[in-house]
Amino acid sequence: MSGPAAGTASAATTTDVVCLGESMVTFLPSQPGRLADVPSFGRGIGGAESNVACALAAAGHRAAWVGRVGADGFGEHLVETIAGYGVDTSAVRRDPVRPTGIYFRTATDRGTDTHEVAYYRAGSAASAMSPANVPYEELFAGRILHLSGITAALSADCLALLRELTAPRPGRPLVSFDVNHRPHLWRGGDVDASVLLELARRSDLVFVGEDEAEEAWGIVGAEAIRAAVPEPSVLVVKRGSAGATVFSGPRPAPRSSNAGGAESGPAPHSGEGGGVESGPASRSGEGGGAEVVTHVPALRVDVVAAVGAGDAFAAGFLSATLRGLPVRDRARHGHLMAAAVLTVPGDLTEPPARDHADRLAALDDDAWGRLRLGPGWTAADRAPEEVRTP
């Protein structure tokens, strides 16, 4: 049973981005320390795909989240909170039997040895998503369909669903896929994380971290990742503090599945680049054209909490893609959206005003390299030269 639709925020006729995946109620510690020592927790929400939907809606786009929650209070809280960001939740289903997933985490950086996360998601409502019970009409209603590798790890049915959604078909929207490798989700299963490579190769726009590619696939370096994932029109390799490398341009053959989707190649821009670090470089593409490789340095950020940055980067990049901005500026908007989340305690925050972000994204390479953003920067409405620099 797919259950009745949950939520009241209704989509506009044309949706920009539809995001599919599990969202969970997250319990955030009241103080630093081990989970065993934390006396109390505050309630929030967490989920890679719903985070992207919320960030896009906050940035002024028409975003929808499709998922499955339990017929319980936690599911109600999720749907109401996500809808409160302006996200269409009308296609979310309630499962009458399975619960909404929850998790607890410590206040430390996810990348450190002291970080702890306790998930209670096995057998969750979202893990029951399958090709037989999702609303395809709503999933294919947007210009972009955004997916992540987390969903593929939840169950065999969820993996079958992602294979179905990434399969070539007429009228398929542009498929955006964030690899989002979570090692703990793949332990002890019948399928390993190598399946994420298969899903990435079937997508149109792919986000992957260098560290993820090495851990999941044993592939090291941006060029090697591109060689292993040649099919997507746009491949974004996230390189941590080194920034991002974007591969874009002609591919072996146009994808019929892009019909009706947002542009996936770089928009013309006479001023793009200009420096070794952030300018594009051309190389011969497999289809006889020139592929563009664009390196965009990361910003210097006074980090408050290192959570949610990857989802925010994807949202910023997708937002700029929907607007037809050049590749360099797409990556810069990704960095700016990530900086907004990094300077607050939670996974979600109000993004900078569009004109403010546009001014920063348009800075020359030297000014971009001098930027240092700290807490409260998104509320500023200053000329670029007034942004705090060291």
Coordinates of C-alpha atoms in Angstrom, one line a residue:
M1 CA 0.0 0.0 0.0
S2 CA 1.3 3.4 -0.8
G3 CA -0.9 5.2 1.7
P4 CA -2.6 8.6 1.4
A5 CA -0.8 11.7 0.4
A6 CA 0.7 13.6 3.3
G7 CA 1.0 17.4 3.5
T8 CA -0.8 20.4 2.3
A9 CA 1.7 22.5 0.3
S10 CA 0.6 22.1 -3.3
A11 CA 3.0 22.4 -6.2
A12 CA 2.7 25.1 -8.9
T13 CA 2.0 23.9 -12.5
T14 CA 5.7 23.9 -13.3
T15 CA 8.1 22.5 -10.7
D16 CA 11.8 23.4 -10.9
V17 CA 13.2 20.5 -8.9
V18 CA 11.7 17.3 -7.5
C19 CA 13.8 15.6 -4.7
L20 CA 13.2 12.0 -3.7
G21 CA 14.6 10.4 -0.6
E22 CA 14.3 9.7 3.1
S23 CA 14.0 12.5 5.6
M24 CA 14.3 11.7 9.3
V25 CA 13.8 13.5 12.6
T26 CA 17.2 14.3 14.1
F27 CA 18.0 14.8 17.7
L28 CA 20.7 17.4 18.3
P29 CA 22.7 17.4 21.5
S30 CA 22.3 20.1 24.1
Q31 CA 26.1 20.1 24.7
P32 CA 29.3 18.6 23.3
G33 CA 30.3 15.1 24.4
R34 CA 29.7 11.5 23.9
L35 CA 26.1 10.4 23.2
A36 CA 26.3 8.5 26.5
D37 CA 27.0 11.8 28.3
V38 CA 24.6 14.2 26.6
P39 CA 21.7 14.9 29.0
S40 CA 19.1 16.2 26.5
F41 CA 18.5 16.7 22.8
G42 CA 16.7 19.2 20.7
R43 CA 14.5 18.1 17.8
G44 CA 15.3 18.9 14.1
I45 CA 15.0 17.4 10.7
G46 CA 17.6 15.8 8.5
G47 CA 17.7 14.3 5.1
A48 CA 20.0 14.9 2.1
E49 CA 17.3 15.3 -0.5
S50 CA 14.8 17.2 1.6
N51 CA 17.7 19.5 2.6
V52 CA 18.2 20.3 -1.0
A53 CA 14.5 20.9 -1.6
C54 CA 14.3 23.3 1.4
A55 CA 17.4 25.2 0.3
L56 CA 16.0 25.6 -3.2
A57 CA 12.6 26.7 -2.0
A58 CA 14.2 29.2 0.3
A59 CA 16.2 30.5 -2.7
G60 CA 13.0 31.2 -4.6
H61 CA 12.6 28.1 -6.7
R62 CA 9.6 25.8 -7.0
A63 CA 10.8 22.6 -5.2
A64 CA 9.0 19.4 -4.2
W65 CA 10.0 16.6 -1.9
V66 CA 8.8 13.1 -2.5
G67 CA 9.2 10.6 0.3
R68 CA 7.5 8.2 2.7
V69 CA 7.0 8.7 6.4
G70 CA 5.2 6.8 9.1
A71 CA 1.7 7.6 10.2
D72 CA 3.1 9.0 13.5
G73 CA 4.0 12.3 15.1
F74 CA 7.5 12.3 13.8
G75 CA 6.2 11.9 10.2
E76 CA 3.8 14.7 10.8
H77 CA 6.6 16.9 12.1
L78 CA 8.8 16.2 9.1
V79 CA 6.1 17.0 6.6
E80 CA 5.0 20.2 8.3
T81 CA 8.5 21.4 8.8
I82 CA 9.6 20.8 5.2
A83 CA 6.4 22.3 3.9
G84 CA 7.1 25.4 6.1
Y85 CA 10.1 26.1 3.9
G86 CA 7.8 26.4 0.9
V87 CA 8.4 22.9 -0.4
D88 CA 5.6 21.0 -2.1
T89 CA 5.0 17.9 0.1
S90 CA 1.7 16.8 -1.6
A91 CA 3.3 13.6 -3.0
V92 CA 4.7 12.4 0.3
R93 CA 3.0 9.1 1.4
R94 CA 2.3 7.9 4.9
D95 CA 3.0 4.2 5.7
P96 CA 0.4 2.8 8.1
V97 CA 2.7 0.1 9.5
R98 CA 6.4 1.3 9.3
P99 CA 7.7 4.1 11.5
T100 CA 9.5 7.4 10.5
G101 CA 13.2 7.1 10.8
I102 CA 15.1 9.0 13.6
Y103 CA 18.7 9.5 14.5
F104 CA 20.9 11.1 17.2
R105 CA 24.2 12.7 16.6
T106 CA 27.0 14.4 18.6
A107 CA 28.0 18.0 18.1
T108 CA 31.4 17.2 16.6
D109 CA 32.5 17.3 12.9
R110 CA 31.3 14.3 10.9
G111 CA 34.8 13.8 9.6
T112 CA 36.4 13.4 13.1
D113 CA 36.9 10.2 15.0
T114 CA 34.8 11.5 17.9
H115 CA 31.7 12.0 15.9
E116 CA 28.9 9.6 16.8
V117 CA 25.6 9.0 15.0
A118 CA 23.0 6.5 16.2
Y119 CA 20.4 5.7 13.4
Y120 CA 17.0 4.1 14.0
R121 CA 16.0 3.7 10.4
A122 CA 16.0 0.0 9.7
G123 CA 12.5 -1.0 8.5
S124 CA 11.5 2.7 8.2
A125 CA 8.7 3.9 6.1
A126 CA 11.1 5.3 3.6
S127 CA 13.0 2.0 3.2
A128 CA 9.7 0.6 1.7
M129 CA 9.8 2.9 -1.3
S130 CA 9.8 0.9 -4.5
P131 CA 9.0 1.1 -8.2
A132 CA 5.5 0.0 -7.3
N133 CA 4.5 2.6 -4.8
V134 CA 6.0 6.0 -5.8
P135 CA 4.1 8.7 -7.8
Y136 CA 5.9 8.8 -11.1
E137 CA 3.7 11.6 -12.5
E138 CA 4.9 13.9 -9.6
L139 CA 8.5 12.7 -9.9
F140 CA 8.7 13.5 -13.5
A141 CA 6.9 16.8 -13.2
G142 CA 10.0 19.0 -12.7
R143 CA 12.8 20.3 -14.8
I144 CA 15.2 18.4 -12.6
L145 CA 14.8 15.2 -10.6
H146 CA 17.4 15.1 -7.7
L147 CA 18.4 11.8 -6.2
S148 CA 21.1 10.5 -3.9
G149 CA 23.1 7.4 -3.2
I150 CA 21.6 7.3 0.4
T151 CA 18.3 6.1 -1.0
A152 CA 20.0 3.2 -2.9
A153 CA 21.4 1.9 0.3
L154 CA 18.1 1.7 2.3
S155 CA 16.8 -1.5 0.8
A156 CA 16.7 -3.7 -2.3
D157 CA 13.4 -2.0 -3.3
C158 CA 14.9 1.5 -2.9
L159 CA 17.8 0.4 -5.1
A160 CA 15.4 -1.0 -7.7
L161 CA 13.6 2.4 -7.6
L162 CA 16.7 4.4 -8.3
R163 CA 17.7 2.1 -11.2
E164 CA 14.2 2.6 -12.6
L165 CA 14.4 6.4 -12.2
T166 CA 17.9 6.6 -13.8
A167 CA 17.0 4.4 -16.7
P168 CA 16.9 6.2 -20.1
R169 CA 13.3 7.0 -21.2
P170 CA 11.6 9.6 -23.4
G171 CA 10.6 12.7 -21.5
R172 CA 12.8 12.0 -18.5
P173 CA 13.8 15.2 -16.7
L174 CA 17.4 16.0 -16.2
V175 CA 18.5 13.6 -13.4
S176 CA 20.8 15.0 -10.8
F177 CA 22.6 12.4 -8.6
D178 CA 24.6 13.1 -5.5
V179 CA 26.7 10.1 -4.7
N180 CA 26.5 10.7 -0.9
H181 CA 28.4 7.6 0.1
R182 CA 27.6 6.6 3.7
P183 CA 29.8 3.6 4.5
H184 CA 27.7 2.4 7.4
L185 CA 24.6 2.0 5.2
W186 CA 26.4 -0.5 3.0
R187 CA 27.9 -2.8 5.6
G188 CA 26.5 -6.3 5.7
G189 CA 24.3 -5.9 2.6
D190 CA 24.0 -8.0 -0.5
V191 CA 25.1 -5.1 -2.7
D192 CA 28.1 -2.9 -2.1
A193 CA 28.7 0.8 -2.8
S194 CA 30.1 0.0 -6.3
V195 CA 26.4 0.2 -7.4
L196 CA 26.7 4.0 -6.9
L197 CA 29.1 4.1 -9.9
E198 CA 26.4 2.5 -12.0
L199 CA 23.8 5.0 -10.9
A200 CA 26.2 7.9 -11.5
R201 CA 26.9 6.8 -15.0
R202 CA 23.1 6.7 -15.8
S203 CA 22.6 10.3 -14.6
D204 CA 22.9 13.7 -16.3
L205 CA 24.5 15.8 -13.5
V206 CA 26.6 14.1 -10.8
F207 CA 28.1 15.4 -7.5
V208 CA 30.8 13.3 -5.9
G209 CA 33.5 14.0 -3.4
E210 CA 37.1 12.9 -4.1
D211 CA 37.1 11.2 -0.7
E212 CA 33.8 9.4 -1.6
A213 CA 35.2 8.1 -4.9
E214 CA 38.3 6.8 -3.3
E215 CA 36.4 5.1 -0.4
A216 CA 33.5 3.7 -2.5
W217 CA 35.3 2.9 -5.8
G218 CA 39.0 3.0 -5.1
I219 CA 39.4 5.8 -7.7
V220 CA 41.8 8.7 -6.9
G221 CA 41.8 12.2 -8.4
A222 CA 39.3 14.2 -10.5
E223 CA 40.6 13.1 -13.9
A224 CA 40.4 9.5 -12.9
I225 CA 36.8 10.0 -11.6
R226 CA 35.8 11.5 -14.9
A227 CA 37.3 8.6 -16.8
A228 CA 35.2 6.2 -14.7
V229 CA 32.1 8.4 -15.1
P230 CA 32.2 9.7 -18.7
E231 CA 28.5 9.7 -19.4
P232 CA 27.0 12.6 -17.4
S233 CA 26.9 16.0 -19.2
V234 CA 28.1 17.6 -16.0
L235 CA 30.3 16.0 -13.4
V236 CA 31.1 18.0 -10.2
V237 CA 34.0 16.6 -8.2
K238 CA 34.1 18.2 -4.7
R239 CA 37.6 18.5 -3.4
G240 CA 37.1 19.8 0.1
S241 CA 39.2 22.9 0.9
A242 CA 40.7 22.7 -2.6
G243 CA 37.3 23.6 -4.1
A244 CA 35.5 21.9 -6.9
T245 CA 36.4 20.7 -10.4
V246 CA 33.5 20.7 -12.9
F247 CA 33.7 18.7 -16.1
S248 CA 31.1 19.9 -18.7
G249 CA 30.6 20.1 -22.4
P250 CA 29.9 17.8 -25.3
R251 CA 29.4 14.2 -24.5
P252 CA 29.3 11.2 -26.9
A253 CA 25.7 11.7 -27.9
P254 CA 22.8 13.9 -26.7
R255 CA 20.5 12.2 -24.1
S256 CA 16.9 12.1 -25.2
S257 CA 16.1 11.8 -21.5
N258 CA 17.1 15.5 -21.1
A259 CA 14.0 16.6 -23.1
G260 CA 12.2 19.3 -21.2
G261 CA 14.9 19.5 -18.5
A262 CA 17.2 22.4 -17.5
E263 CA 20.4 23.0 -19.4
S264 CA 23.2 20.7 -18.4
G265 CA 26.1 22.2 -20.3
P266 CA 27.9 25.4 -19.6
A267 CA 26.2 28.6 -20.6
P268 CA 28.1 31.1 -22.8
H269 CA 30.0 33.6 -20.8
S270 CA 32.6 35.8 -22.3
G271 CA 34.2 36.6 -19.0
E272 CA 34.4 33.2 -17.5
G273 CA 37.6 32.2 -16.0
G274 CA 40.6 34.5 -16.2
G275 CA 42.8 32.7 -13.8
V276 CA 44.6 29.4 -13.5
E277 CA 42.6 28.4 -10.4
S278 CA 39.1 29.2 -11.5
G279 CA 39.2 29.5 -15.2
P280 CA 38.0 26.7 -17.6
A281 CA 40.4 24.6 -19.6
S282 CA 39.4 22.8 -22.8
R283 CA 40.2 19.3 -23.8
S284 CA 39.1 17.0 -26.6
G285 CA 35.7 15.4 -25.8
E286 CA 34.7 11.9 -26.8
G287 CA 32.1 13.2 -29.2
G288 CA 34.7 15.3 -31.1
G289 CA 33.9 18.5 -29.3
A290 CA 35.8 20.3 -26.5
E291 CA 35.0 19.3 -22.9
V292 CA 35.5 22.2 -20.5
V293 CA 37.2 21.6 -17.1
T294 CA 36.6 24.4 -14.6
H295 CA 38.4 24.6 -11.3
V296 CA 36.7 26.8 -8.7
P297 CA 38.4 27.4 -5.4
A298 CA 36.5 27.0 -2.1
L299 CA 35.9 30.0 0.2
R300 CA 37.5 30.5 3.5
V301 CA 34.8 30.0 6.1
D302 CA 34.6 30.4 9.9
V303 CA 32.9 27.1 10.5
V304 CA 30.3 26.7 13.2
A305 CA 29.2 23.2 12.4
A306 CA 30.4 21.0 9.5
V307 CA 27.1 19.4 8.6
G308 CA 24.8 19.9 5.6
A309 CA 27.4 21.6 3.5
G310 CA 27.3 19.0 0.7
D311 CA 23.5 19.3 0.3
A312 CA 23.8 23.0 0.4
F313 CA 26.5 23.0 -2.3
A314 CA 24.2 20.8 -4.5
A315 CA 21.3 23.2 -4.0
G316 CA 23.4 26.3 -4.9
F317 CA 24.7 24.6 -8.0
L318 CA 21.2 23.5 -9.1
S319 CA 19.8 26.9 -8.4
A320 CA 22.4 28.5 -10.7
T321 CA 21.9 25.8 -13.3
L322 CA 18.1 26.5 -13.4
R323 CA 19.0 30.2 -13.9
G324 CA 21.3 29.3 -16.9
L325 CA 24.4 30.8 -15.2
P326 CA 27.9 29.8 -16.5
V327 CA 29.7 26.8 -14.9
R328 CA 32.1 28.8 -12.8
D329 CA 29.2 30.8 -11.3
R330 CA 27.2 27.6 -10.7
A331 CA 30.1 26.2 -8.6
R332 CA 30.6 29.6 -6.8
H333 CA 26.9 29.6 -5.9
G334 CA 27.4 26.1 -4.6
H335 CA 30.3 27.3 -2.4
L336 CA 28.2 30.3 -1.2
M337 CA 25.2 28.1 -0.2
A338 CA 27.6 25.7 1.6
A339 CA 29.1 28.7 3.4
A340 CA 25.7 29.7 4.6
V341 CA 25.1 26.3 6.2
L342 CA 28.6 26.0 7.6
T343 CA 28.2 29.2 9.6
V344 CA 25.1 28.0 11.5
P345 CA 24.6 25.1 14.0
G346 CA 22.1 23.1 11.9
D347 CA 21.7 21.5 8.5
L348 CA 19.4 24.3 7.1
T349 CA 19.5 28.1 7.1
E350 CA 18.2 31.1 5.2
P351 CA 20.4 31.5 2.1
P352 CA 21.8 34.9 1.1
A353 CA 19.6 37.2 -0.9
R354 CA 20.0 36.4 -4.6
D355 CA 21.5 39.8 -5.6
H356 CA 24.0 39.5 -2.7
A357 CA 25.1 36.0 -3.8
D358 CA 25.2 37.2 -7.4
R359 CA 27.5 40.1 -6.5
L360 CA 29.9 37.7 -4.7
A361 CA 29.8 35.1 -7.4
A362 CA 30.7 37.8 -10.0
L363 CA 33.9 38.8 -8.1
D364 CA 37.2 38.5 -9.9
D365 CA 39.5 35.6 -8.9
D366 CA 41.6 37.7 -6.6
A367 CA 38.7 39.1 -4.7
W368 CA 37.0 35.7 -4.5
G369 CA 40.2 34.3 -3.1
R370 CA 40.3 37.0 -0.4
L371 CA 36.7 36.4 0.8
R372 CA 36.3 35.1 4.4
L373 CA 32.8 34.5 5.5
G374 CA 31.7 34.1 9.1
P375 CA 28.4 33.8 11.1
G376 CA 25.8 36.3 10.1
W377 CA 27.3 37.0 6.6
T378 CA 24.1 36.0 4.8
A379 CA 22.2 38.8 6.5
A380 CA 24.7 41.4 5.1
D381 CA 23.7 43.6 2.2
R382 CA 27.0 45.1 1.3
A383 CA 29.0 45.8 -1.7
P384 CA 31.6 43.1 -2.5
E385 CA 34.5 45.3 -1.3
E386 CA 32.8 45.5 2.1
V387 CA 32.7 41.7 2.7
R388 CA 35.2 40.8 5.4
T389 CA 38.6 39.8 4.2
P390 CA 41.7 39.0 6.3

